[in-house]
Amino acid sequence: MRCGARPAGEGRRVARLPPEMLSACWALLFLVLDIGVAQVDDDFLGLGELPETFPSDPPEPLPVFLMEPEEAYIVKNKPVNLYCKATPATQIYFKCNSEWVHQKEHTVEERVDENSGLVVREASIEITRQQVEELFGPEDFWCQCVAWSSAGTTKSRKAHVRIAYLRKTFDQEPLGKEVSLEQEVLLQCRPPEGIPAAEVEWLKNEEIIDPADDRNFYITIDHNLIIKQARLSDTANYTCVAKNIVAKRRSTTATVIVYVNGGWSTWTEWSVCNSRCGRGYQKRTRSCTNPAPLNGGAICEGQGIQKLACNPLCPVDGLWTEWSKWSTCGTECTHWRRRECSAPAPKNGGKDCEGTVLQSKNCTDGLCMQMAPSTDDVALYVGIVIAVIMCLVISVVVALFIYRKNHRDFDSDIIDSSALNGGFQPVNIKTARTADLLTAPPDLTSAAAMYRGPVYALHDVADKIPMTNSPLLDPLPNLKIKVYNSSGLVTPQDDLGGDFSSKLSPKLPHCLLDNSDSTMGRRTQTQTLLRTRDPSCTALGSFNSQGGHLIVPNSGVSLLIPAGAIPQGRVYEMYVTVQRKDNMRPLVEDGQTVLSPVVSCGPPGALLTRPVIITMHHCAVSDSQQDWLIQLKSQSQQNQWEDVVVVGEENFTTPCYIQMDDEACHILTETLGTYCLVGQSLSAATTKRLKLAIFGPVTCPAMEYHIRVYCLDDTQDALKEVLQMEKQMGGKLLDEPKTLSFKDSTNNLRLSIHDISHTLWKSKLLAKYQELSFQQVWSGSQRNLHCSFSLERFSPSTVDLACKLCVRQVEGEGQIFQLDTTLSEDTQSIDTSLLDPASNITTLVGPNAFRIPVSIRQKLCGSLDAPQTRGNDWRMLAHKLNLDRYLNYFATKSSPTGVILDLWEAQHFPDGNLNRLAQVLEEMGRHDSLVPAANEH
């Protein structure tokens, strides 16, 4: 039997051969192989000359690697060893960088597996630093193990060998800071360059920080440490530590000092005057202990003691005057005299006079006796009292009877639009008026003195005229209020209550009416919303995990649902609507103003896995934003308005983020509900934009002509609502709407009309101008605020009207309208294309709702989410797109780039410029990421 061969059924006998014989057999085999390749160069193994198979019985399978070479790093000058193991293997060698490693450099061991009887070969080589450094080329140094058997060859995976290092200097070290209590702290750290990449940990006073143990700490993906709300206990030394297999580096220590500014306690009560009589002072005190300053915090500014001059008047005791003369002797044989406590009267806490005011005595020296009243007089007095009581009772009974009879028979119709216009016109009982509001305007002259409702104060009759704040043009003609006395019929309150909408004109948009939300689930709520609201106010749609876009046409309001916001496998029926009910608007305090429409989106309580973006217009002048304190408010389930976040003060605890543009704001939130922006003025220079629009009737058969001037918040929806309302009433625009900057100067808005042809027209105003009070204009809590100018023509043949109308803030800016209209033109209703005419499509579903294709978005996120040493990652993208006001919001998201791109989509809907986005990426050195998408669009 030849060496190494084994007959069938005797495979285990090989293990029993003496070691000397086995070594001799393998030596002989290698000798034969060496002779076969003797003519090959010594530096090449000549493995190509090996036979395809080696004699074995039965045939062996392909080699299988039991151990493959692993990635390795050379630390300093210490070489590394690569190992591999295969079975069954007749030969096993390493190949490095596509070249065979010489046999002499191998360490090969061989054994026979006791279980399978197959030959197992192990090989190892040593790689030195010099070998790795001598390699030139784009690839790193690599090695691969190759094993042979009679069935063929098998290659292992490639194992790279790199020289490990860690530079000494940090790219960015943390800097010490002094911060106030509860302020957010950001300590930046960019570790030194190294192979393998260094791991980073933070030390607080030489103890490792674990965010899982203390949630007030947060370590971002780019190794920065964030202290969410600084506490006194966070005053410490912080060190950034970077380490890999080569070394461990420590940054310089950054000292964070959390200080507390001192605060005054409340004032004590004023002390009593230190002088009981005459000049003195009283004082009150406070202490700088609420809280006391700590760690170098600022001490309280101001004084701890206040003094107030006092001059209490000295008390004056009262004294009696002289007695008066005695009165004449009366029928009771007495006369009287009196005196007063007024010489002087008691003042300033002085004592009253002691004694009696009146004095009496007998004036006949006892000769006159007083007589008791007779029984006849007593009976007379009692009879008179009883008669008076009976008369009163009879009068009350008769009055009640007449009252009940009158109310039983009373059944009247009140048909007059003045019931809704704030009380300008007296109500006519049983007198039907068929004229609409355009031809029957309020009579400002007759109602000012008789109506005491919501009317402006009449300061100067010669110069001003009272104005109403009620919506004169609410489209509610021919409203009937029926009054009954029967307990089972409708009362005036009931008639104006829940069934009120059924008495309105059928042309009236339902979005202008009161409407209660259903509580029978999300689907029922959405269906109810669809039935009760006009499409001009609401957009609805069904969405899945691919996302989409809801747009309320021509209102500047939309809801963007990014892909992935809805959990996989779920479908939501979502909506966004503009609330136009006055009771839905938040109440504002002095100095506050409503800056946006009230927008609701739902379904409430829906689970979202990434932020959606609510877009709405606002009327704050952005270049004076430092004068604004803008709050986002939301309405709770109890219909109470609550503060959500102050723009510019977002932190880790706030549930949303707000991006303010010049005319629109974008709210990123994972909570659906009702939202509104409210601004707080911080200075007299704070400015908001008003939109001024002037309307008149299309036709005017009457002699009177009425011009209505609307002063609206400069938002698309506010103008859209007025256009819809005037369209219902048959009104027309007399001039292009104009924008007016209105400042928080407490000055009123003044309106006046000029250059009227006095030979053709006359004004019915009693004053030179009208004014809207500052508070009503500034607060923004009144929708459709307007006033009316009444003109009367002398002849029915007069059909042309030309004049100027001036609207300006007292001591502020103004606008002048040039009116030139023809009364006989029977034009159509208002063309709402005056608003930016968007598509009638309100719902976009799936990838078509977004400008950036899904493949490009995924590529951008994969490329920019990971932090780069050059900084050209998502942070630079946010900076280039002017979205870097609060980067920590994006840093807490699983894909910061994805959220930034979602916000870009919302900002630039519907015509986002992909070429501009590609230009930004090119400036970042990432231009290849969006070039295909820009070419496609």
PDB file of N, CA and C in Angstrom, residues 254-308:
ATOM      1  N   ALA A 254     -12.735  71.113  29.512  1.00  0.00           N
ATOM      2  CA  ALA A 254     -13.648  72.254  29.389  1.00  0.00           C
ATOM      3  C   ALA A 254     -14.441  72.373  30.693  1.00  0.00           C
ATOM      4  N   THR A 255     -14.349  73.528  31.301  1.00  0.00           N
ATOM      5  CA  THR A 255     -15.056  73.759  32.558  1.00  0.00           C
ATOM      6  C   THR A 255     -16.393  74.433  32.282  1.00  0.00           C
ATOM      7  N   VAL A 256     -17.444  73.798  32.717  1.00  0.00           N
ATOM      8  CA  VAL A 256     -18.790  74.352  32.573  1.00  0.00           C
ATOM      9  C   VAL A 256     -19.241  74.839  33.952  1.00  0.00           C
ATOM     10  N   ILE A 257     -19.568  76.100  34.015  1.00  0.00           N
ATOM     11  CA  ILE A 257     -20.051  76.699  35.262  1.00  0.00           C
ATOM     12  C   ILE A 257     -21.508  77.089  35.057  1.00  0.00           C
ATOM     13  N   VAL A 258     -22.371  76.533  35.859  1.00  0.00           N
ATOM     14  CA  VAL A 258     -23.797  76.857  35.801  1.00  0.00           C
ATOM     15  C   VAL A 258     -24.069  77.905  36.890  1.00  0.00           C
ATOM     16  N   TYR A 259     -24.402  79.085  36.433  1.00  0.00           N
ATOM     17  CA  TYR A 259     -24.614  80.164  37.396  1.00  0.00           C
ATOM     18  C   TYR A 259     -26.106  80.457  37.537  1.00  0.00           C
ATOM     19  N   VAL A 260     -26.406  81.089  38.610  1.00  0.00           N
ATOM     20  CA  VAL A 260     -27.788  81.485  38.893  1.00  0.00           C
ATOM     21  C   VAL A 260     -27.812  82.985  39.112  1.00  0.00           C
ATOM     22  N   ASN A 261     -28.543  83.676  38.297  1.00  0.00           N
ATOM     23  CA  ASN A 261     -28.694  85.117  38.481  1.00  0.00           C
ATOM     24  C   ASN A 261     -29.636  85.382  39.658  1.00  0.00           C
ATOM     25  N   GLY A 262     -29.292  86.393  40.394  1.00  0.00           N
ATOM     26  CA  GLY A 262     -30.116  86.733  41.543  1.00  0.00           C
ATOM     27  C   GLY A 262     -31.474  87.274  41.129  1.00  0.00           C
ATOM     28  N   GLY A 263     -32.444  87.040  41.955  1.00  0.00           N
ATOM     29  CA  GLY A 263     -33.790  87.541  41.701  1.00  0.00           C
ATOM     30  C   GLY A 263     -34.375  88.141  42.964  1.00  0.00           C
ATOM     31  N   TRP A 264     -35.124  89.199  42.763  1.00  0.00           N
ATOM     32  CA  TRP A 264     -35.705  89.888  43.913  1.00  0.00           C
ATOM     33  C   TRP A 264     -36.868  89.097  44.487  1.00  0.00           C
ATOM     34  N   SER A 265     -36.982  89.152  45.771  1.00  0.00           N
ATOM     35  CA  SER A 265     -38.191  88.641  46.416  1.00  0.00           C
ATOM     36  C   SER A 265     -39.311  89.668  46.225  1.00  0.00           C
ATOM     37  N   THR A 266     -40.502  89.315  46.601  1.00  0.00           N
ATOM     38  CA  THR A 266     -41.609  90.277  46.494  1.00  0.00           C
ATOM     39  C   THR A 266     -41.433  91.378  47.528  1.00  0.00           C
ATOM     40  N   TRP A 267     -41.996  92.530  47.214  1.00  0.00           N
ATOM     41  CA  TRP A 267     -41.907  93.664  48.140  1.00  0.00           C
ATOM     42  C   TRP A 267     -42.729  93.372  49.388  1.00  0.00           C
ATOM     43  N   THR A 268     -42.226  93.836  50.484  1.00  0.00           N
ATOM     44  CA  THR A 268     -43.027  93.770  51.712  1.00  0.00           C
ATOM     45  C   THR A 268     -44.119  94.828  51.643  1.00  0.00           C
ATOM     46  N   GLU A 269     -45.067  94.757  52.551  1.00  0.00           N
ATOM     47  CA  GLU A 269     -46.095  95.793  52.614  1.00  0.00           C
ATOM     48  C   GLU A 269     -45.466  97.122  53.059  1.00  0.00           C
ATOM     49  N   TRP A 270     -46.082  98.202  52.618  1.00  0.00           N
ATOM     50  CA  TRP A 270     -45.583  99.512  53.045  1.00  0.00           C
ATOM     51  C   TRP A 270     -45.745  99.634  54.564  1.00  0.00           C
ATOM     52  N   SER A 271     -44.720 100.153  55.167  1.00  0.00           N
ATOM     53  CA  SER A 271     -44.804 100.382  56.612  1.00  0.00           C
ATOM     54  C   SER A 271     -45.706 101.585  56.884  1.00  0.00           C
ATOM     55  N   VAL A 272     -46.116 101.711  58.152  1.00  0.00           N
ATOM     56  CA  VAL A 272     -46.911 102.887  58.512  1.00  0.00           C
ATOM     57  C   VAL A 272     -45.995 104.099  58.490  1.00  0.00           C
ATOM     58  N   CYS A 273     -46.567 105.230  58.317  1.00  0.00           N
ATOM     59  CA  CYS A 273     -45.778 106.460  58.279  1.00  0.00           C
ATOM     60  C   CYS A 273     -45.088 106.650  59.636  1.00  0.00           C
ATOM     61  N   ASN A 274     -43.823 106.999  59.590  1.00  0.00           N
ATOM     62  CA  ASN A 274     -43.088 107.120  60.848  1.00  0.00           C
ATOM     63  C   ASN A 274     -43.456 108.388  61.615  1.00  0.00           C
ATOM     64  N   SER A 275     -44.261 109.213  60.989  1.00  0.00           N
ATOM     65  CA  SER A 275     -44.711 110.425  61.683  1.00  0.00           C
ATOM     66  C   SER A 275     -46.229 110.364  61.823  1.00  0.00           C
ATOM     67  N   ARG A 276     -46.740 110.507  63.041  1.00  0.00           N
ATOM     68  CA  ARG A 276     -48.176 110.439  63.258  1.00  0.00           C
ATOM     69  C   ARG A 276     -48.872 111.687  62.749  1.00  0.00           C
ATOM     70  N   CYS A 277     -48.178 112.751  62.739  1.00  0.00           N
ATOM     71  CA  CYS A 277     -48.769 114.022  62.343  1.00  0.00           C
ATOM     72  C   CYS A 277     -47.691 114.865  61.684  1.00  0.00           C
ATOM     73  N   GLY A 278     -47.894 115.247  60.421  1.00  0.00           N
ATOM     74  CA  GLY A 278     -46.903 116.051  59.745  1.00  0.00           C
ATOM     75  C   GLY A 278     -46.047 115.216  58.800  1.00  0.00           C
ATOM     76  N   ARG A 279     -44.985 115.800  58.280  1.00  0.00           N
ATOM     77  CA  ARG A 279     -44.159 115.198  57.247  1.00  0.00           C
ATOM     78  C   ARG A 279     -43.384 113.997  57.787  1.00  0.00           C
ATOM     79  N   GLY A 280     -43.353 112.909  56.993  1.00  0.00           N
ATOM     80  CA  GLY A 280     -42.606 111.715  57.363  1.00  0.00           C
ATOM     81  C   GLY A 280     -42.404 110.830  56.142  1.00  0.00           C
ATOM     82  N   TYR A 281     -42.102 109.552  56.319  1.00  0.00           N
ATOM     83  CA  TYR A 281     -41.945 108.631  55.197  1.00  0.00           C
ATOM     84  C   TYR A 281     -42.372 107.248  55.642  1.00  0.00           C
ATOM     85  N   GLN A 282     -42.705 106.433  54.646  1.00  0.00           N
ATOM     86  CA  GLN A 282     -42.965 105.017  54.877  1.00  0.00           C
ATOM     87  C   GLN A 282     -42.122 104.233  53.859  1.00  0.00           C
ATOM     88  N   LYS A 283     -41.794 102.999  54.162  1.00  0.00           N
ATOM     89  CA  LYS A 283     -40.884 102.246  53.309  1.00  0.00           C
ATOM     90  C   LYS A 283     -41.346 100.798  53.173  1.00  0.00           C
ATOM     91  N   ARG A 284     -40.766 100.161  52.140  1.00  0.00           N
ATOM     92  CA  ARG A 284     -40.934  98.722  51.952  1.00  0.00           C
ATOM     93  C   ARG A 284     -39.598  98.166  51.457  1.00  0.00           C
ATOM     94  N   THR A 285     -39.366  96.888  51.663  1.00  0.00           N
ATOM     95  CA  THR A 285     -38.074  96.287  51.348  1.00  0.00           C
ATOM     96  C   THR A 285     -38.275  94.995  50.560  1.00  0.00           C
ATOM     97  N   ARG A 286     -37.200  94.585  49.907  1.00  0.00           N
ATOM     98  CA  ARG A 286     -37.127  93.287  49.238  1.00  0.00           C
ATOM     99  C   ARG A 286     -35.688  92.812  49.302  1.00  0.00           C
ATOM    100  N   SER A 287     -35.478  91.523  49.126  1.00  0.00           N
ATOM    101  CA  SER A 287     -34.122  90.963  49.228  1.00  0.00           C
ATOM    102  C   SER A 287     -33.805  90.176  47.969  1.00  0.00           C
ATOM    103  N   CYS A 288     -32.506  90.090  47.660  1.00  0.00           N
ATOM    104  CA  CYS A 288     -32.042  89.366  46.461  1.00  0.00           C
ATOM    105  C   CYS A 288     -31.874  87.886  46.812  1.00  0.00           C
ATOM    106  N   THR A 289     -32.972  87.247  47.104  1.00  0.00           N
ATOM    107  CA  THR A 289     -32.931  85.840  47.565  1.00  0.00           C
ATOM    108  C   THR A 289     -33.898  84.953  46.806  1.00  0.00           C
ATOM    109  N   ASN A 290     -34.393  85.412  45.664  1.00  0.00           N
ATOM    110  CA  ASN A 290     -35.410  84.613  44.949  1.00  0.00           C
ATOM    111  C   ASN A 290     -35.052  84.450  43.463  1.00  0.00           C
ATOM    112  N   PRO A 291     -33.969  83.710  43.152  1.00  0.00           N
ATOM    113  CA  PRO A 291     -33.024  83.046  44.067  1.00  0.00           C
ATOM    114  C   PRO A 291     -31.841  83.957  44.371  1.00  0.00           C
ATOM    115  N   ALA A 292     -31.000  83.498  45.287  1.00  0.00           N
ATOM    116  CA  ALA A 292     -29.764  84.208  45.572  1.00  0.00           C
ATOM    117  C   ALA A 292     -28.757  83.900  44.465  1.00  0.00           C
ATOM    118  N   PRO A 293     -27.904  84.848  44.073  1.00  0.00           N
ATOM    119  CA  PRO A 293     -26.926  84.595  43.003  1.00  0.00           C
ATOM    120  C   PRO A 293     -25.914  83.526  43.416  1.00  0.00           C
ATOM    121  N   LEU A 294     -25.607  82.633  42.482  1.00  0.00           N
ATOM    122  CA  LEU A 294     -24.651  81.551  42.710  1.00  0.00           C
ATOM    123  C   LEU A 294     -23.674  81.464  41.558  1.00  0.00           C
ATOM    124  N   ASN A 295     -22.449  81.007  41.853  1.00  0.00           N
ATOM    125  CA  ASN A 295     -21.421  80.724  40.850  1.00  0.00           C
ATOM    126  C   ASN A 295     -21.169  81.925  39.933  1.00  0.00           C
ATOM    127  N   GLY A 296     -21.131  83.092  40.520  1.00  0.00           N
ATOM    128  CA  GLY A 296     -20.827  84.282  39.730  1.00  0.00           C
ATOM    129  C   GLY A 296     -22.015  84.861  39.002  1.00  0.00           C
ATOM    130  N   GLY A 297     -23.207  84.417  39.341  1.00  0.00           N
ATOM    131  CA  GLY A 297     -24.392  84.970  38.708  1.00  0.00           C
ATOM    132  C   GLY A 297     -24.574  86.440  39.059  1.00  0.00           C
ATOM    133  N   ALA A 298     -25.292  87.132  38.187  1.00  0.00           N
ATOM    134  CA  ALA A 298     -25.471  88.571  38.372  1.00  0.00           C
ATOM    135  C   ALA A 298     -26.305  88.846  39.621  1.00  0.00           C
ATOM    136  N   ILE A 299     -25.908  89.858  40.312  1.00  0.00           N
ATOM    137  CA  ILE A 299     -26.697  90.280  41.462  1.00  0.00           C
ATOM    138  C   ILE A 299     -27.908  91.055  40.959  1.00  0.00           C
ATOM    139  N   CYS A 300     -28.868  91.211  41.803  1.00  0.00           N
ATOM    140  CA  CYS A 300     -30.105  91.880  41.405  1.00  0.00           C
ATOM    141  C   CYS A 300     -29.831  93.352  41.098  1.00  0.00           C
ATOM    142  N   GLU A 301     -30.453  93.833  40.043  1.00  0.00           N
ATOM    143  CA  GLU A 301     -30.340  95.237  39.705  1.00  0.00           C
ATOM    144  C   GLU A 301     -31.475  96.020  40.368  1.00  0.00           C
ATOM    145  N   GLY A 302     -31.161  97.193  40.793  1.00  0.00           N
ATOM    146  CA  GLY A 302     -32.182  98.005  41.439  1.00  0.00           C
ATOM    147  C   GLY A 302     -31.931  98.121  42.940  1.00  0.00           C
ATOM    148  N   GLN A 303     -32.848  98.717  43.625  1.00  0.00           N
ATOM    149  CA  GLN A 303     -32.706  98.975  45.052  1.00  0.00           C
ATOM    150  C   GLN A 303     -33.545  98.003  45.853  1.00  0.00           C
ATOM    151  N   GLY A 304     -33.048  97.698  47.014  1.00  0.00           N
ATOM    152  CA  GLY A 304     -33.759  96.812  47.906  1.00  0.00           C
ATOM    153  C   GLY A 304     -34.697  97.545  48.852  1.00  0.00           C
ATOM    154  N   ILE A 305     -34.628  98.847  48.853  1.00  0.00           N
ATOM    155  CA  ILE A 305     -35.489  99.635  49.749  1.00  0.00           C
ATOM    156  C   ILE A 305     -36.142 100.740  48.934  1.00  0.00           C
ATOM    157  N   GLN A 306     -37.410 100.917  49.109  1.00  0.00           N
ATOM    158  CA  GLN A 306     -38.134 102.039  48.522  1.00  0.00           C
ATOM    159  C   GLN A 306     -38.773 102.862  49.639  1.00  0.00           C
ATOM    160  N   LYS A 307     -38.638 104.174  49.505  1.00  0.00           N
ATOM    161  CA  LYS A 307     -39.229 105.070  50.490  1.00  0.00           C
ATOM    162  C   LYS A 307     -40.261 105.952  49.806  1.00  0.00           C
ATOM    163  N   LEU A 308     -41.291 106.256  50.533  1.00  0.00           N
ATOM    164  CA  LEU A 308     -42.383 107.053  50.006  1.00  0.00           C
ATOM    165  C   LEU A 308     -42.716 108.144  51.027  1.00  0.00           C
TER     166      LEU A 308
END
